[in-house]
Amino acid sequence: MGSQSDWATMRHAADTLDALGVPFTARIVSAHRTPDRLVAFAKGAKAAGHKVVIAGAGGAAHLPGMAASMTPLPVFGVPVETHALGGRDSLYSIVQMPAGVPVGTLAIGRAGAVNAALLAAAVLALSDPALAERLDAHRARQTAGVAEAPRDEATGG
Amino acid sequence: MGSQSDWATMRHAADTLDALGVPFTARIVSAHRTPDRLVAFAKGAKAAGHKVVIAGAGGAAHLPGMAASMTPLPVFGVPVETHALGGRDSLYSIVQMPAGVPVGTLAIGRAGAVNAALLAAAVLALSDPALAERLDAHRARQTAGVAEAPRDEATGG
Amino acid sequence: MGSQSDWATMRHAADTLDALGVPFTARIVSAHRTPDRLVAFAKGAKAAGHKVVIAGAGGAAHLPGMAASMTPLPVFGVPVETHALGGRDSLYSIVQMPAGVPVGTLAIGRAGAVNAALLAAAVLALSDPALAERLDAHRARQTAGVAEAPRDEATGG
Amino acid sequence: MGSQSDWATMRHAADTLDALGVPFTARIVSAHRTPDRLVAFAKGAKAAGHKVVIAGAGGAAHLPGMAASMTPLPVFGVPVETHALGGRDSLYSIVQMPAGVPVGTLAIGRAGAVNAALLAAAVLALSDPALAERLDAHRARQTAGVAEAPRDEATGG
Amino acid sequence: MGSQSDWATMRHAADTLDALGVPFTARIVSAHRTPDRLVAFAKGAKAAGHKVVIAGAGGAAHLPGMAASMTPLPVFGVPVETHALGGRDSLYSIVQMPAGVPVGTLAIGRAGAVNAALLAAAVLALSDPALAERLDAHRARQTAGVAEAPRDEATGG
Amino acid sequence: MGSQSDWATMRHAADTLDALGVPFTARIVSAHRTPDRLVAFAKGAKAAGHKVVIAGAGGAAHLPGMAASMTPLPVFGVPVETHALGGRDSLYSIVQMPAGVPVGTLAIGRAGAVNAALLAAAVLALSDPALAERLDAHRARQTAGVAEAPRDEATGG
Amino acid sequence: MGSQSDWATMRHAADTLDALGVPFTARIVSAHRTPDRLVAFAKGAKAAGHKVVIAGAGGAAHLPGMAASMTPLPVFGVPVETHALGGRDSLYSIVQMPAGVPVGTLAIGRAGAVNAALLAAAVLALSDPALAERLDAHRARQTAGVAEAPRDEATGG
Amino acid sequence: MGSQSDWATMRHAADTLDALGVPFTARIVSAHRTPDRLVAFAKGAKAAGHKVVIAGAGGAAHLPGMAASMTPLPVFGVPVETHALGGRDSLYSIVQMPAGVPVGTLAIGRAGAVNAALLAAAVLALSDPALAERLDAHRARQTAGVAEAPRDEATGG
């Protein structure tokens, strides 16, 4: 992710990967403040044994796209919500990549972080039947967890 | 894809997969006009031997998300450009999925279609070294094809 | 509605239907997490005796449109407000349906939920004179409740 | 509709109603240039035997909402596309009605006009079994008309 | 204004008119909930001796435009801020009037309410030299009130 | 207006004033390229006998607001449509004035130019009964010119 | 800056210049409420020995562009965040300058204020080697301050 | 610039620099397709004797920000207009840089390209009196070129 402040969002990706038993490394790589680290990380990601890169960033969010430009691995991007523009700037900066260098982009904020993890797991599950089973179980639990009818409750908004 | 009219965009995905030697099936599945076909396709996609689903649609673009709700395979979505809103409606309808059901979303229009194919290839290349080599070669050609300096030419826009 | 969290919005539809004496069933049907329930509900809605479907959802809000694709009943959609984009994503995902499958869309949030109920009542009132009278009375009370001049008061915003 | 220039959009509603055998009256009622006509039309619509009002307008599109304020009939609104803002102004002006006076809003432009007619037909079909059958047949033809696979063809865009 | 809730915004217009010694009448006229009151007010505004109409409303804000359609007096509109869309819906609904029926539109929210009063005063001052002097004095005080350099202070955001 | 290129829009204001028999002066004053001319014009407008200022500009459109800061006369602003952003930039730059310096803003483009002229005429008509009559006649012709029903015709879009 | 209220944003520019040892003068110049001060400041800025102008303003933010129209010095603009539109109005009003009068625009809000100072310093550093060294050191500290991995911590959202 | 297709926009920067007698080098550096070239260029720009970097790019436009992350030189960015989103994606991707790494951003499209050149020239003119004179002359010609009154002419829209 691009900065410590993105961790409030990206930890949901980490939590989801943990829940699915998918090992991962969480690192802070700022495209703008640590460009050398970005180059080193992205160019070395495949050799380091990574299979998928999840990159979250906000505002003029260049981390996912720049990582994608320097690795053949699939890159999934999470637009972090921003105060002024709600994350629209992050979304456009990540999703509107030119033809040739793809970033699979997820929803703005927490939902996107969770889903980046689920999408990465779905990719890994293509060649990992045990993970595929855990993912199926996760989805089945998710389906079963949807109540039939709404409950009244103290609501906050 | 959602309709014949989306083919002008999605054929760029097909062309890119062809160029990379990735076999695929192109089908029209309208989430709204052929919901049964959508259910049958999405639920059967894995059993039919598919590895990745690429779905392109425009406007209230429900095809990618609904497909993702009914298959454990990775789903990549391409927002087709629309006349009134430029594809912003397509983009929001595809990318803003709730936590639990991911769609990896690419850019609006042709660039997104090309990139959906490249991203699918990158996923498949994780377990297909020959494809990985073809993909690396594709990227190398792409890099080599960027001229050092701009040329003046008759421009249309 | 699409999830328990939508109930804070959609309960205003329920309250309005209650106030008008219109019987209804409130159910949670997640297009993405419970697609089978969606198919079963939408395909069976007419046979179950329903006359109108009100569907509220947020973000990539596919519930109203997908319901509309599988029932001949009129479907009214309520875009639930979202944190990042204010409900613009919900609105576009619901209103921008392609030609062939309509969703009558109401305002974002609480006003839309109230109005979905009023619009459903107006539809039912076409063949229910007693309901038409109750609806007329409701509108007359509403008109009478608008003061002639503003009052100063402690305001919160 | 609000002006002669809206007819290029709204005729698609008329054509769809014709195809379904639903009788209708097409009138130009400008909220701003003919407010008296609007009042007379909206207040008299029910007594004149109308069941549903379809109103299309562009820009600061007040026709649907103002009609809805003066008739108990269901009102469906079609945002006409505008040059500067693509119809976003029309959409917001129609859909964002306050609680109390609903307008069921359709998509911007031609798709919305077609769908307003289909939605009106669905409402009327609740008490007209023959129309319900024609509507079912229309939807079945529509489903059957979706090809299985895309065709290459000369494309214009 | 369109509702009691708009008073939090529109009272700033009233306060400004008071400060300038411009007499006015503040009334609640809901375009949607009290259309008859709107027609009566707008058609009678000139005969009642009004010179300028200031209308504030939010969401699908039809009050200013509809008033303008039924009075030859200058109408100034104030878009009230809305929760979901920040007042963009109000702004578009007020400013995008078709050729033929103008509404002079001010900024969203409090600034717009203050400025509607100032603009109305500028119009009245064209034929009221004493008011013109008070307005000049108001502007001079405003200019004099701008400090040369910023002060540090406890800030809230 | 801000530049010769704005004349395609602003000539509709000139034509409307001509039709109403309102004398005016059309000048090009660029806030950015001729700031001295702007200062001279705005500060001298009242003394030169002008009653109302109509200012049209596009993009970062500072002309209307800067003119308003230097004259006590009412200023009406016309946002000229722009290629990239459709005139949203012009609209925001004109309408979002801070409290203290109002600009009555009209619609983007041609409609706004026509309406700026009509609004200026309405202001002048407050103290010019003959103009008030011509304006009433203009509006009556406008109302009479709205056909009862749409005509089919060759349409261009 | 345009008003005292902008100081909450612009003080971050002042703090950054202080940290880099760049002398500056902070003044309040309201384009709309103190146009004479604006003219005097902008026209005299070069003669007063200034090298770069940083101007922050919100809403219809004319200060940066108008300053740029009256000084040959480089002008950098900071769009102050606004409540209703998040600063999009400020951004468009500053960045969309017509060809001929440039404003180098930074991000909305605090980040933009910090960066305006850094950009001004980079400009001054072109002819001030000591400042160039301080700026390099600042960037090196910034890079070194990015942790390798995220820390869990109490987060506020 | 990011690609040959950006040259249609960026040549206006080149033409402006030529007109001002400012030497420059035009190169194509694609952040995504030639990341190594980007790193080499940006890291070496100062040593190569460059004073200012002008970078134009469209869509998810990472070139200006990434260049800024690897050079201490001032970087000015030009958002190239895009088909789907009008250049809003380019603008947000360039202007919304996080605190620490500034990009001075100009208008979308041709105006921005011209202005990037003018701003670069203004920066260089701080230590080049001859250039300062040429720049002053350019601005004086520009001011003199604004006609007093509009001309009717064949207009294209």
mmCIF file of C-alpha atoms in Angstrom, chain G residues 1 30 39 63 65 75 94 97 103 145-146:
data_model
loop_
_atom_site.group_PDB
_atom_site.id
_atom_site.type_symbol
_atom_site.label_atom_id
_atom_site.label_comp_id
_atom_site.label_asym_id
_atom_site.label_seq_id
_atom_site.Cartn_x
_atom_site.Cartn_y
_atom_site.Cartn_z
ATOM 1 C CA MET G 1 -5.008 33.686 0.179
ATOM 2 C CA SER G 30 -9.763 38.685 -1.657
ATOM 3 C CA VAL G 39 -4.580 44.679 -8.509
ATOM 4 C CA LEU G 63 -7.563 34.855 -6.972
ATOM 5 C CA GLY G 65 -5.958 33.313 -12.117
ATOM 6 C CA VAL G 75 1.729 31.611 -9.912
ATOM 7 C CA ILE G 94 -8.137 27.525 -10.763
ATOM 8 C CA MET G 97 -7.281 28.771 -17.241
ATOM 9 C CA VAL G 103 -1.643 28.829 -13.044
ATOM 10 C CA GLY G 145 10.341 8.219 6.969
ATOM 11 C CA VAL G 146 8.257 5.656 5.098
#
